[in-house]
Amino acid sequence: MLRLLAGGEPVALGVGSASFKKLARLAFLAEQFGYEYADLRRKDRGFTLHLEPDLRPRARELAAENRRRYPRAAAALLEAAGFTRVPDESGRLRYVPPG
């Protein structure tokens, strides 16, 4: 997911049946990496969380600092949103959304 956030483009994350608390955590963590909450929309049985790049200079500085300090932060973002790690057909671990 941080690969998506590192691109500097708006991101829409489909989240299954996550609680609002988990969605808030995910948005907070995304803010630490240069994004800001834009919208939350209901989709089928889940939600789509919309995040946009925060272009303020202080937000860019914080994002660069946190990417340097926490290179494995993608896992924390996904786990905060309730994603779980499961092996795929080839045996590699991947994240699966809740629900």
mmCIF file of N, CA, C and O in Angstrom:
data_model
loop_
_atom_site.group_PDB
_atom_site.id
_atom_site.type_symbol
_atom_site.label_atom_id
_atom_site.label_comp_id
_atom_site.label_asym_id
_atom_site.label_seq_id
_atom_site.Cartn_x
_atom_site.Cartn_y
_atom_site.Cartn_z
ATOM 1 N N MET A 1 0.812 -1.188 0.000
ATOM 2 C CA MET A 1 0.000 0.000 0.000
ATOM 3 C C MET A 1 0.857 1.254 0.000
ATOM 4 O O MET A 1 0.487 2.235 -0.625
ATOM 5 N N LEU A 2 1.984 1.204 0.706
ATOM 6 C CA LEU A 2 2.844 2.390 0.680
ATOM 7 C C LEU A 2 3.360 2.664 -0.722
ATOM 8 O O LEU A 2 3.652 3.800 -1.061
ATOM 9 N N ARG A 3 3.454 1.622 -1.550
ATOM 10 C CA ARG A 3 3.837 1.859 -2.936
ATOM 11 C C ARG A 3 2.814 2.763 -3.615
ATOM 12 O O ARG A 3 3.157 3.640 -4.385
ATOM 13 N N LEU A 4 1.537 2.532 -3.311
ATOM 14 C CA LEU A 4 0.489 3.401 -3.849
ATOM 15 C C LEU A 4 0.658 4.822 -3.320
ATOM 16 O O LEU A 4 0.570 5.797 -4.062
ATOM 17 N N LEU A 5 0.902 4.923 -2.003
ATOM 18 C CA LEU A 5 1.039 6.235 -1.388
ATOM 19 C C LEU A 5 2.309 6.934 -1.859
ATOM 20 O O LEU A 5 2.343 8.161 -1.961
ATOM 21 N N ALA A 6 3.353 6.175 -2.143
ATOM 22 C CA ALA A 6 4.611 6.781 -2.589
ATOM 23 C C ALA A 6 4.478 7.401 -3.969
ATOM 24 O O ALA A 6 5.277 8.251 -4.342
ATOM 25 N N GLY A 7 3.465 7.001 -4.726
ATOM 26 C CA GLY A 7 3.285 7.530 -6.066
ATOM 27 C C GLY A 7 2.838 8.976 -6.109
ATOM 28 O O GLY A 7 2.929 9.627 -7.145
ATOM 29 N N GLY A 8 2.338 9.500 -4.994
ATOM 30 C CA GLY A 8 1.914 10.891 -4.959
ATOM 31 C C GLY A 8 0.593 11.178 -5.645
ATOM 32 O O GLY A 8 0.247 12.325 -5.883
ATOM 33 N N GLU A 9 -0.156 10.140 -5.953
ATOM 34 C CA GLU A 9 -1.452 10.286 -6.599
ATOM 35 C C GLU A 9 -2.562 10.028 -5.588
ATOM 36 O O GLU A 9 -2.341 9.375 -4.577
ATOM 37 N N PRO A 10 -3.777 10.509 -5.854
ATOM 38 C CA PRO A 10 -4.906 10.152 -4.987
ATOM 39 C C PRO A 10 -5.082 8.633 -4.951
ATOM 40 O O PRO A 10 -4.825 7.948 -5.942
ATOM 41 N N VAL A 11 -5.488 8.120 -3.794
ATOM 42 C CA VAL A 11 -5.624 6.679 -3.591
ATOM 43 C C VAL A 11 -7.020 6.381 -3.069
ATOM 44 O O VAL A 11 -7.530 7.081 -2.193
ATOM 45 N N ALA A 12 -7.642 5.343 -3.607
ATOM 46 C CA ALA A 12 -8.929 4.857 -3.109
ATOM 47 C C ALA A 12 -8.701 3.434 -2.619
ATOM 48 O O ALA A 12 -8.320 2.558 -3.383
ATOM 49 N N LEU A 13 -8.911 3.221 -1.317
ATOM 50 C CA LEU A 13 -8.675 1.917 -0.713
ATOM 51 C C LEU A 13 -10.002 1.243 -0.408
ATOM 52 O O LEU A 13 -10.807 1.770 0.352
ATOM 53 N N GLY A 14 -10.220 0.099 -0.994
ATOM 54 C CA GLY A 14 -11.415 -0.671 -0.687
ATOM 55 C C GLY A 14 -11.190 -1.441 0.597
ATOM 56 O O GLY A 14 -10.233 -2.197 0.708
ATOM 57 N N VAL A 15 -12.038 -1.220 1.569
ATOM 58 C CA VAL A 15 -11.916 -1.874 2.865
ATOM 59 C C VAL A 15 -13.225 -2.589 3.143
ATOM 60 O O VAL A 15 -14.287 -1.968 3.080
ATOM 61 N N GLY A 16 -13.146 -3.884 3.442
ATOM 62 C CA GLY A 16 -14.344 -4.684 3.695
ATOM 63 C C GLY A 16 -15.177 -4.146 4.838
ATOM 64 O O GLY A 16 -15.579 -2.996 4.846
ATOM 65 N N SER A 17 -15.390 -4.933 5.823
ATOM 66 C CA SER A 17 -16.269 -4.560 6.933
ATOM 67 C C SER A 17 -15.479 -4.011 8.111
ATOM 68 O O SER A 17 -15.714 -4.384 9.249
ATOM 69 N N ALA A 18 -14.540 -3.142 7.863
ATOM 70 C CA ALA A 18 -13.743 -2.541 8.929
ATOM 71 C C ALA A 18 -14.593 -1.569 9.741
ATOM 72 O O ALA A 18 -15.513 -0.937 9.226
ATOM 73 N N SER A 19 -14.254 -1.448 11.019
ATOM 74 C CA SER A 19 -14.956 -0.501 11.871
ATOM 75 C C SER A 19 -14.480 0.916 11.567
ATOM 76 O O SER A 19 -13.427 1.116 10.951
ATOM 77 N N PHE A 20 -15.240 1.891 12.021
ATOM 78 C CA PHE A 20 -14.836 3.277 11.830
ATOM 79 C C PHE A 20 -13.534 3.564 12.572
ATOM 80 O O PHE A 20 -12.717 4.364 12.134
ATOM 81 N N LYS A 21 -13.338 2.898 13.692
ATOM 82 C CA LYS A 21 -12.099 3.068 14.447
ATOM 83 C C LYS A 21 -10.905 2.612 13.606
ATOM 84 O O LYS A 21 -9.888 3.298 13.541
ATOM 85 N N LYS A 22 -11.025 1.486 12.938
ATOM 86 C CA LYS A 22 -9.936 0.998 12.092
ATOM 87 C C LYS A 22 -9.725 1.910 10.888
ATOM 88 O O LYS A 22 -8.584 2.157 10.484
ATOM 89 N N LEU A 23 -10.798 2.412 10.322
ATOM 90 C CA LEU A 23 -10.664 3.346 9.200
ATOM 91 C C LEU A 23 -9.973 4.630 9.642
ATOM 92 O O LEU A 23 -9.140 5.175 8.919
ATOM 93 N N ALA A 24 -10.306 5.106 10.842
ATOM 94 C CA ALA A 24 -9.670 6.312 11.369
ATOM 95 C C ALA A 24 -8.183 6.066 11.593
ATOM 96 O O ALA A 24 -7.352 6.933 11.295
ATOM 97 N N ARG A 25 -7.832 4.886 12.100
ATOM 98 C CA ARG A 25 -6.416 4.548 12.286
ATOM 99 C C ARG A 25 -5.680 4.543 10.954
ATOM 100 O O ARG A 25 -4.566 5.039 10.839
ATOM 101 N N LEU A 26 -6.309 3.952 9.963
ATOM 102 C CA LEU A 26 -5.690 3.888 8.643
ATOM 103 C C LEU A 26 -5.468 5.295 8.084
ATOM 104 O O LEU A 26 -4.396 5.601 7.557
ATOM 105 N N ALA A 27 -6.468 6.159 8.210
ATOM 106 C CA ALA A 27 -6.329 7.535 7.727
ATOM 107 C C ALA A 27 -5.232 8.271 8.497
ATOM 108 O O ALA A 27 -4.427 9.001 7.900
ATOM 109 N N PHE A 28 -5.166 8.060 9.808
ATOM 110 C CA PHE A 28 -4.121 8.703 10.616
ATOM 111 C C PHE A 28 -2.737 8.250 10.164
ATOM 112 O O PHE A 28 -1.828 9.060 9.982
ATOM 113 N N LEU A 29 -2.569 6.949 9.965
ATOM 114 C CA LEU A 29 -1.270 6.440 9.538
ATOM 115 C C LEU A 29 -0.903 6.956 8.143
ATOM 116 O O LEU A 29 0.249 7.286 7.882
ATOM 117 N N ALA A 30 -1.885 7.039 7.261
ATOM 118 C CA ALA A 30 -1.615 7.574 5.920
ATOM 119 C C ALA A 30 -1.156 9.030 6.008
ATOM 120 O O ALA A 30 -0.295 9.466 5.231
ATOM 121 N N GLU A 31 -1.700 9.778 6.967
ATOM 122 C CA GLU A 31 -1.280 11.172 7.155
ATOM 123 C C GLU A 31 0.193 11.258 7.528
ATOM 124 O O GLU A 31 0.865 12.225 7.174
ATOM 125 N N GLN A 32 0.689 10.245 8.221
ATOM 126 C CA GLN A 32 2.094 10.248 8.613
ATOM 127 C C GLN A 32 3.011 10.062 7.407
ATOM 128 O O GLN A 32 4.209 10.289 7.496
ATOM 129 N N PHE A 33 2.433 9.652 6.276
ATOM 130 C CA PHE A 33 3.212 9.412 5.068
ATOM 131 C C PHE A 33 2.782 10.321 3.913
ATOM 132 O O PHE A 33 2.919 9.965 2.746
ATOM 133 N N GLY A 34 2.253 11.500 4.266
ATOM 134 C CA GLY A 34 2.020 12.534 3.261
ATOM 135 C C GLY A 34 0.651 12.552 2.610
ATOM 136 O O GLY A 34 0.481 13.177 1.569
ATOM 137 N N TYR A 35 -0.325 11.891 3.197
ATOM 138 C CA TYR A 35 -1.672 11.894 2.637
ATOM 139 C C TYR A 35 -2.649 12.477 3.637
ATOM 140 O O TYR A 35 -2.381 12.536 4.832
ATOM 141 N N GLU A 36 -3.790 12.929 3.110
ATOM 142 C CA GLU A 36 -4.852 13.419 3.983
ATOM 143 C C GLU A 36 -6.172 12.772 3.584
ATOM 144 O O GLU A 36 -6.372 12.394 2.431
ATOM 145 N N TYR A 37 -7.029 12.636 4.570
ATOM 146 C CA TYR A 37 -8.355 12.066 4.354
ATOM 147 C C TYR A 37 -9.130 12.962 3.387
ATOM 148 O O TYR A 37 -9.140 14.170 3.530
ATOM 149 N N ALA A 38 -9.776 12.340 2.395
ATOM 150 C CA ALA A 38 -10.587 13.111 1.449
ATOM 151 C C ALA A 38 -12.056 12.736 1.559
ATOM 152 O O ALA A 38 -12.921 13.613 1.556
ATOM 153 N N ASP A 39 -12.351 11.433 1.669
ATOM 154 C CA ASP A 39 -13.750 11.003 1.680
ATOM 155 C C ASP A 39 -13.831 9.534 2.086
ATOM 156 O O ASP A 39 -12.860 8.786 1.977
ATOM 157 N N LEU A 40 -15.003 9.145 2.540
ATOM 158 C CA LEU A 40 -15.301 7.745 2.844
ATOM 159 C C LEU A 40 -16.655 7.456 2.218
ATOM 160 O O LEU A 40 -17.630 8.147 2.492
ATOM 161 N N ARG A 41 -16.684 6.451 1.356
ATOM 162 C CA ARG A 41 -17.936 6.107 0.668
ATOM 163 C C ARG A 41 -18.299 4.657 0.923
ATOM 164 O O ARG A 41 -17.440 3.790 0.962
ATOM 165 N N ARG A 42 -19.578 4.427 1.063
ATOM 166 C CA ARG A 42 -20.073 3.062 1.251
ATOM 167 C C ARG A 42 -20.088 2.376 -0.105
ATOM 168 O O ARG A 42 -20.514 2.936 -1.102
ATOM 169 N N LYS A 43 -19.609 1.130 -0.116
ATOM 170 C CA LYS A 43 -19.601 0.356 -1.348
ATOM 171 C C LYS A 43 -19.967 -1.082 -0.990
ATOM 172 O O LYS A 43 -19.239 -1.739 -0.257
ATOM 173 N N ASP A 44 -21.079 -1.537 -1.526
ATOM 174 C CA ASP A 44 -21.578 -2.881 -1.219
ATOM 175 C C ASP A 44 -21.616 -3.078 0.296
ATOM 176 O O ASP A 44 -22.310 -2.370 0.980
ATOM 177 N N ARG A 45 -20.831 -4.041 0.782
ATOM 178 C CA ARG A 45 -20.820 -4.313 2.231
ATOM 179 C C ARG A 45 -19.645 -3.669 2.942
ATOM 180 O O ARG A 45 -19.431 -3.901 4.123
ATOM 181 N N GLY A 46 -18.882 -2.887 2.238
ATOM 182 C CA GLY A 46 -17.706 -2.267 2.828
ATOM 183 C C GLY A 46 -17.649 -0.785 2.546
ATOM 184 O O GLY A 46 -18.673 -0.135 2.318
ATOM 185 N N PHE A 47 -16.445 -0.272 2.544
ATOM 186 C CA PHE A 47 -16.218 1.147 2.337
ATOM 187 C C PHE A 47 -15.049 1.346 1.388
ATOM 188 O O PHE A 47 -14.197 0.473 1.241
ATOM 189 N N THR A 48 -15.006 2.519 0.785
ATOM 190 C CA THR A 48 -13.841 2.951 0.031
ATOM 191 C C THR A 48 -13.336 4.224 0.696
ATOM 192 O O THR A 48 -14.069 5.207 0.795
ATOM 193 N N LEU A 49 -12.109 4.160 1.177
ATOM 194 C CA LEU A 49 -11.472 5.288 1.837
ATOM 195 C C LEU A 49 -10.655 6.034 0.789
ATOM 196 O O LEU A 49 -9.793 5.447 0.133
ATOM 197 N N HIS A 50 -10.946 7.308 0.614
ATOM 198 C CA HIS A 50 -10.255 8.124 -0.377
ATOM 199 C C HIS A 50 -9.237 9.022 0.330
ATOM 200 O O HIS A 50 -9.590 9.751 1.255
ATOM 201 N N LEU A 51 -7.988 8.911 -0.124
ATOM 202 C CA LEU A 51 -6.892 9.706 0.423
ATOM 203 C C LEU A 51 -6.266 10.507 -0.709
ATOM 204 O O LEU A 51 -6.174 10.022 -1.839
ATOM 205 N N GLU A 52 -5.841 11.723 -0.386
ATOM 206 C CA GLU A 52 -5.201 12.582 -1.383
ATOM 207 C C GLU A 52 -3.869 13.066 -0.834
ATOM 208 O O GLU A 52 -3.712 13.217 0.380
ATOM 209 N N PRO A 53 -2.908 13.330 -1.716
ATOM 210 C CA PRO A 53 -1.616 13.841 -1.248
ATOM 211 C C PRO A 53 -1.797 15.165 -0.506
ATOM 212 O O PRO A 53 -2.570 16.018 -0.925
ATOM 213 N N ASP A 54 -1.104 15.287 0.604
ATOM 214 C CA ASP A 54 -1.091 16.538 1.364
ATOM 215 C C ASP A 54 0.120 17.319 0.869
ATOM 216 O O ASP A 54 1.258 16.922 1.092
ATOM 217 N N LEU A 55 -0.117 18.415 0.181
ATOM 218 C CA LEU A 55 0.955 19.156 -0.473
ATOM 219 C C LEU A 55 1.611 20.216 0.406
ATOM 220 O O LEU A 55 2.534 20.901 -0.037
ATOM 221 N N ARG A 56 1.155 20.332 1.649
ATOM 222 C CA ARG A 56 1.777 21.315 2.535
ATOM 223 C C ARG A 56 3.232 20.924 2.798
ATOM 224 O O ARG A 56 3.540 19.738 2.954
ATOM 225 N N PRO A 57 4.135 21.899 2.848
ATOM 226 C CA PRO A 57 5.557 21.585 3.052
ATOM 227 C C PRO A 57 5.819 20.744 4.304
ATOM 228 O O PRO A 57 6.609 19.804 4.259
ATOM 229 N N ARG A 58 5.173 21.055 5.409
ATOM 230 C CA ARG A 58 5.413 20.289 6.640
ATOM 231 C C ARG A 58 4.963 18.839 6.473
ATOM 232 O O ARG A 58 5.615 17.910 6.970
ATOM 233 N N ALA A 59 3.870 18.607 5.763
ATOM 234 C CA ALA A 59 3.396 17.238 5.528
ATOM 235 C C ALA A 59 4.397 16.470 4.673
ATOM 236 O O ALA A 59 4.645 15.282 4.917
ATOM 237 N N ARG A 60 4.985 17.123 3.671
ATOM 238 C CA ARG A 60 5.988 16.471 2.819
ATOM 239 C C ARG A 60 7.223 16.109 3.634
ATOM 240 O O ARG A 60 7.810 15.063 3.474
ATOM 241 N N GLU A 61 7.636 17.025 4.521
ATOM 242 C CA GLU A 61 8.800 16.753 5.377
ATOM 243 C C GLU A 61 8.536 15.566 6.300
ATOM 244 O O GLU A 61 9.392 14.692 6.454
ATOM 245 N N LEU A 62 7.363 15.560 6.913
ATOM 246 C CA LEU A 62 6.993 14.458 7.807
ATOM 247 C C LEU A 62 6.966 13.133 7.055
ATOM 248 O O LEU A 62 7.464 12.118 7.541
ATOM 249 N N ALA A 63 6.416 13.135 5.859
ATOM 250 C CA ALA A 63 6.352 11.904 5.050
ATOM 251 C C ALA A 63 7.747 11.396 4.730
ATOM 252 O O ALA A 63 8.024 10.198 4.875
ATOM 253 N N ALA A 64 8.644 12.279 4.309
ATOM 254 C CA ALA A 64 10.011 11.860 3.974
ATOM 255 C C ALA A 64 10.731 11.309 5.196
ATOM 256 O O ALA A 64 11.408 10.276 5.129
ATOM 257 N N GLU A 65 10.555 11.986 6.328
ATOM 258 C CA GLU A 65 11.185 11.528 7.567
ATOM 259 C C GLU A 65 10.656 10.158 7.983
ATOM 260 O O GLU A 65 11.425 9.263 8.342
ATOM 261 N N ASN A 66 9.350 9.970 7.914
ATOM 262 C CA ASN A 66 8.767 8.699 8.326
ATOM 263 C C ASN A 66 9.102 7.565 7.371
ATOM 264 O O ASN A 66 9.280 6.425 7.802
ATOM 265 N N ARG A 67 9.208 7.844 6.086
ATOM 266 C CA ARG A 67 9.618 6.790 5.144
ATOM 267 C C ARG A 67 11.051 6.344 5.433
ATOM 268 O O ARG A 67 11.376 5.179 5.309
ATOM 269 N N ARG A 68 11.879 7.287 5.823
ATOM 270 C CA ARG A 68 13.257 6.951 6.168
ATOM 271 C C ARG A 68 13.316 6.157 7.467
ATOM 272 O O ARG A 68 14.002 5.151 7.563
ATOM 273 N N ARG A 69 12.554 6.604 8.471
ATOM 274 C CA ARG A 69 12.582 5.968 9.793
ATOM 275 C C ARG A 69 11.866 4.630 9.832
ATOM 276 O O ARG A 69 12.247 3.757 10.605
ATOM 277 N N TYR A 70 10.818 4.476 9.031
ATOM 278 C CA TYR A 70 9.990 3.269 9.090
ATOM 279 C C TYR A 70 9.834 2.649 7.700
ATOM 280 O O TYR A 70 8.761 2.695 7.105
ATOM 281 N N PRO A 71 10.883 2.041 7.187
ATOM 282 C CA PRO A 71 10.809 1.499 5.828
ATOM 283 C C PRO A 71 9.805 0.357 5.666
ATOM 284 O O PRO A 71 9.367 0.078 4.568
ATOM 285 N N ARG A 72 9.396 -0.300 6.745
ATOM 286 C CA ARG A 72 8.439 -1.404 6.655
ATOM 287 C C ARG A 72 7.054 -0.990 7.151
ATOM 288 O O ARG A 72 6.273 -1.808 7.611
ATOM 289 N N ALA A 73 6.741 0.261 7.015
ATOM 290 C CA ALA A 73 5.483 0.794 7.535
ATOM 291 C C ALA A 73 4.257 0.301 6.774
ATOM 292 O O ALA A 73 3.149 0.358 7.295
ATOM 293 N N ALA A 74 4.421 -0.186 5.570
ATOM 294 C CA ALA A 74 3.265 -0.666 4.809
ATOM 295 C C ALA A 74 2.518 -1.737 5.582
ATOM 296 O O ALA A 74 1.290 -1.758 5.609
ATOM 297 N N ALA A 75 3.258 -2.619 6.231
ATOM 298 C CA ALA A 75 2.625 -3.682 7.012
ATOM 299 C C ALA A 75 1.779 -3.088 8.143
ATOM 300 O O ALA A 75 0.663 -3.537 8.395
ATOM 301 N N ALA A 76 2.294 -2.062 8.801
ATOM 302 C CA ALA A 76 1.540 -1.440 9.900
ATOM 303 C C ALA A 76 0.255 -0.805 9.403
ATOM 304 O O ALA A 76 -0.789 -0.900 10.054
ATOM 305 N N LEU A 77 0.308 -0.157 8.247
ATOM 306 C CA LEU A 77 -0.899 0.462 7.688
ATOM 307 C C LEU A 77 -1.957 -0.590 7.387
ATOM 308 O O LEU A 77 -3.133 -0.426 7.706
ATOM 309 N N LEU A 78 -1.539 -1.665 6.768
ATOM 310 C CA LEU A 78 -2.496 -2.714 6.402
ATOM 311 C C LEU A 78 -3.067 -3.401 7.635
ATOM 312 O O LEU A 78 -4.266 -3.657 7.718
ATOM 313 N N GLU A 79 -2.221 -3.704 8.602
ATOM 314 C CA GLU A 79 -2.692 -4.376 9.809
ATOM 315 C C GLU A 79 -3.623 -3.473 10.616
ATOM 316 O O GLU A 79 -4.584 -3.940 11.214
ATOM 317 N N ALA A 80 -3.360 -2.179 10.624
ATOM 318 C CA ALA A 80 -4.242 -1.247 11.330
ATOM 319 C C ALA A 80 -5.635 -1.230 10.712
ATOM 320 O O ALA A 80 -6.626 -0.996 11.392
ATOM 321 N N ALA A 81 -5.709 -1.494 9.419
ATOM 322 C CA ALA A 81 -7.002 -1.514 8.730
ATOM 323 C C ALA A 81 -7.680 -2.875 8.831
ATOM 324 O O ALA A 81 -8.755 -3.070 8.279
ATOM 325 N N GLY A 82 -7.041 -3.840 9.508
ATOM 326 C CA GLY A 82 -7.662 -5.142 9.696
ATOM 327 C C GLY A 82 -7.302 -6.174 8.636
ATOM 328 O O GLY A 82 -7.863 -7.257 8.604
ATOM 329 N N PHE A 83 -6.352 -5.858 7.755
ATOM 330 C CA PHE A 83 -5.917 -6.816 6.749
ATOM 331 C C PHE A 83 -5.129 -7.940 7.439
ATOM 332 O O PHE A 83 -4.478 -7.716 8.456
ATOM 333 N N THR A 84 -5.177 -9.133 6.889
ATOM 334 C CA THR A 84 -4.419 -10.256 7.437
ATOM 335 C C THR A 84 -3.496 -10.813 6.355
ATOM 336 O O THR A 84 -3.784 -10.716 5.160
ATOM 337 N N ARG A 85 -2.403 -11.425 6.800
ATOM 338 C CA ARG A 85 -1.431 -12.011 5.869
ATOM 339 C C ARG A 85 -1.769 -13.477 5.659
ATOM 340 O O ARG A 85 -1.926 -14.218 6.615
ATOM 341 N N VAL A 86 -1.865 -13.873 4.406
ATOM 342 C CA VAL A 86 -2.112 -15.276 4.056
ATOM 343 C C VAL A 86 -1.221 -15.643 2.866
ATOM 344 O O VAL A 86 -0.911 -14.793 2.039
ATOM 345 N N PRO A 87 -0.822 -16.911 2.794
ATOM 346 C CA PRO A 87 -0.008 -17.320 1.643
ATOM 347 C C PRO A 87 -0.862 -17.444 0.386
ATOM 348 O O PRO A 87 -2.007 -17.893 0.439
ATOM 349 N N ASP A 88 -0.307 -17.037 -0.745
ATOM 350 C CA ASP A 88 -1.015 -17.217 -2.011
ATOM 351 C C ASP A 88 -0.623 -18.571 -2.613
ATOM 352 O O ASP A 88 0.031 -19.380 -1.950
ATOM 353 N N GLU A 89 -0.995 -18.818 -3.859
ATOM 354 C CA GLU A 89 -0.736 -20.110 -4.500
ATOM 355 C C GLU A 89 0.747 -20.447 -4.554
ATOM 356 O O GLU A 89 1.137 -21.610 -4.479
ATOM 357 N N SER A 90 1.583 -19.442 -4.690
ATOM 358 C CA SER A 90 3.022 -19.673 -4.800
ATOM 359 C C SER A 90 3.708 -19.736 -3.441
ATOM 360 O O SER A 90 4.910 -19.944 -3.369
ATOM 361 N N GLY A 91 2.955 -19.532 -2.360
ATOM 362 C CA GLY A 91 3.529 -19.583 -1.016
ATOM 363 C C GLY A 91 3.985 -18.242 -0.474
ATOM 364 O O GLY A 91 4.358 -18.137 0.682
ATOM 365 N N ARG A 92 3.940 -17.203 -1.325
ATOM 366 C CA ARG A 92 4.301 -15.864 -0.837
ATOM 367 C C ARG A 92 3.159 -15.309 -0.010
ATOM 368 O O ARG A 92 1.986 -15.530 -0.309
ATOM 369 N N LEU A 93 3.513 -14.544 1.000
ATOM 370 C CA LEU A 93 2.496 -13.923 1.856
ATOM 371 C C LEU A 93 1.935 -12.682 1.175
ATOM 372 O O LEU A 93 2.669 -11.897 0.583
ATOM 373 N N ARG A 94 0.633 -12.512 1.275
ATOM 374 C CA ARG A 94 -0.020 -11.304 0.750
ATOM 375 C C ARG A 94 -1.073 -10.877 1.767
ATOM 376 O O ARG A 94 -1.475 -11.670 2.624
ATOM 377 N N TYR A 95 -1.511 -9.647 1.661
ATOM 378 C CA TYR A 95 -2.515 -9.123 2.578
ATOM 379 C C TYR A 95 -3.908 -9.274 1.972
ATOM 380 O O TYR A 95 -4.121 -9.002 0.804
ATOM 381 N N VAL A 96 -4.844 -9.700 2.824
ATOM 382 C CA VAL A 96 -6.236 -9.891 2.420
ATOM 383 C C VAL A 96 -7.090 -8.937 3.250
ATOM 384 O O VAL A 96 -6.926 -8.868 4.481
ATOM 385 N N PRO A 97 -7.989 -8.180 2.610
ATOM 386 C CA PRO A 97 -8.825 -7.241 3.362
ATOM 387 C C PRO A 97 -9.781 -7.964 4.306
ATOM 388 O O PRO A 97 -10.123 -9.124 4.074
ATOM 389 N N PRO A 98 -10.210 -7.280 5.345
ATOM 390 C CA PRO A 98 -11.154 -7.896 6.278
ATOM 391 C C PRO A 98 -12.502 -8.145 5.604
ATOM 392 O O PRO A 98 -12.865 -7.485 4.649
ATOM 393 N N GLY A 99 -13.234 -9.098 6.156
ATOM 394 C CA GLY A 99 -14.586 -9.363 5.665
ATOM 395 C C GLY A 99 -14.613 -10.445 4.738
ATOM 396 O O GLY A 99 -14.883 -11.261 4.174
#
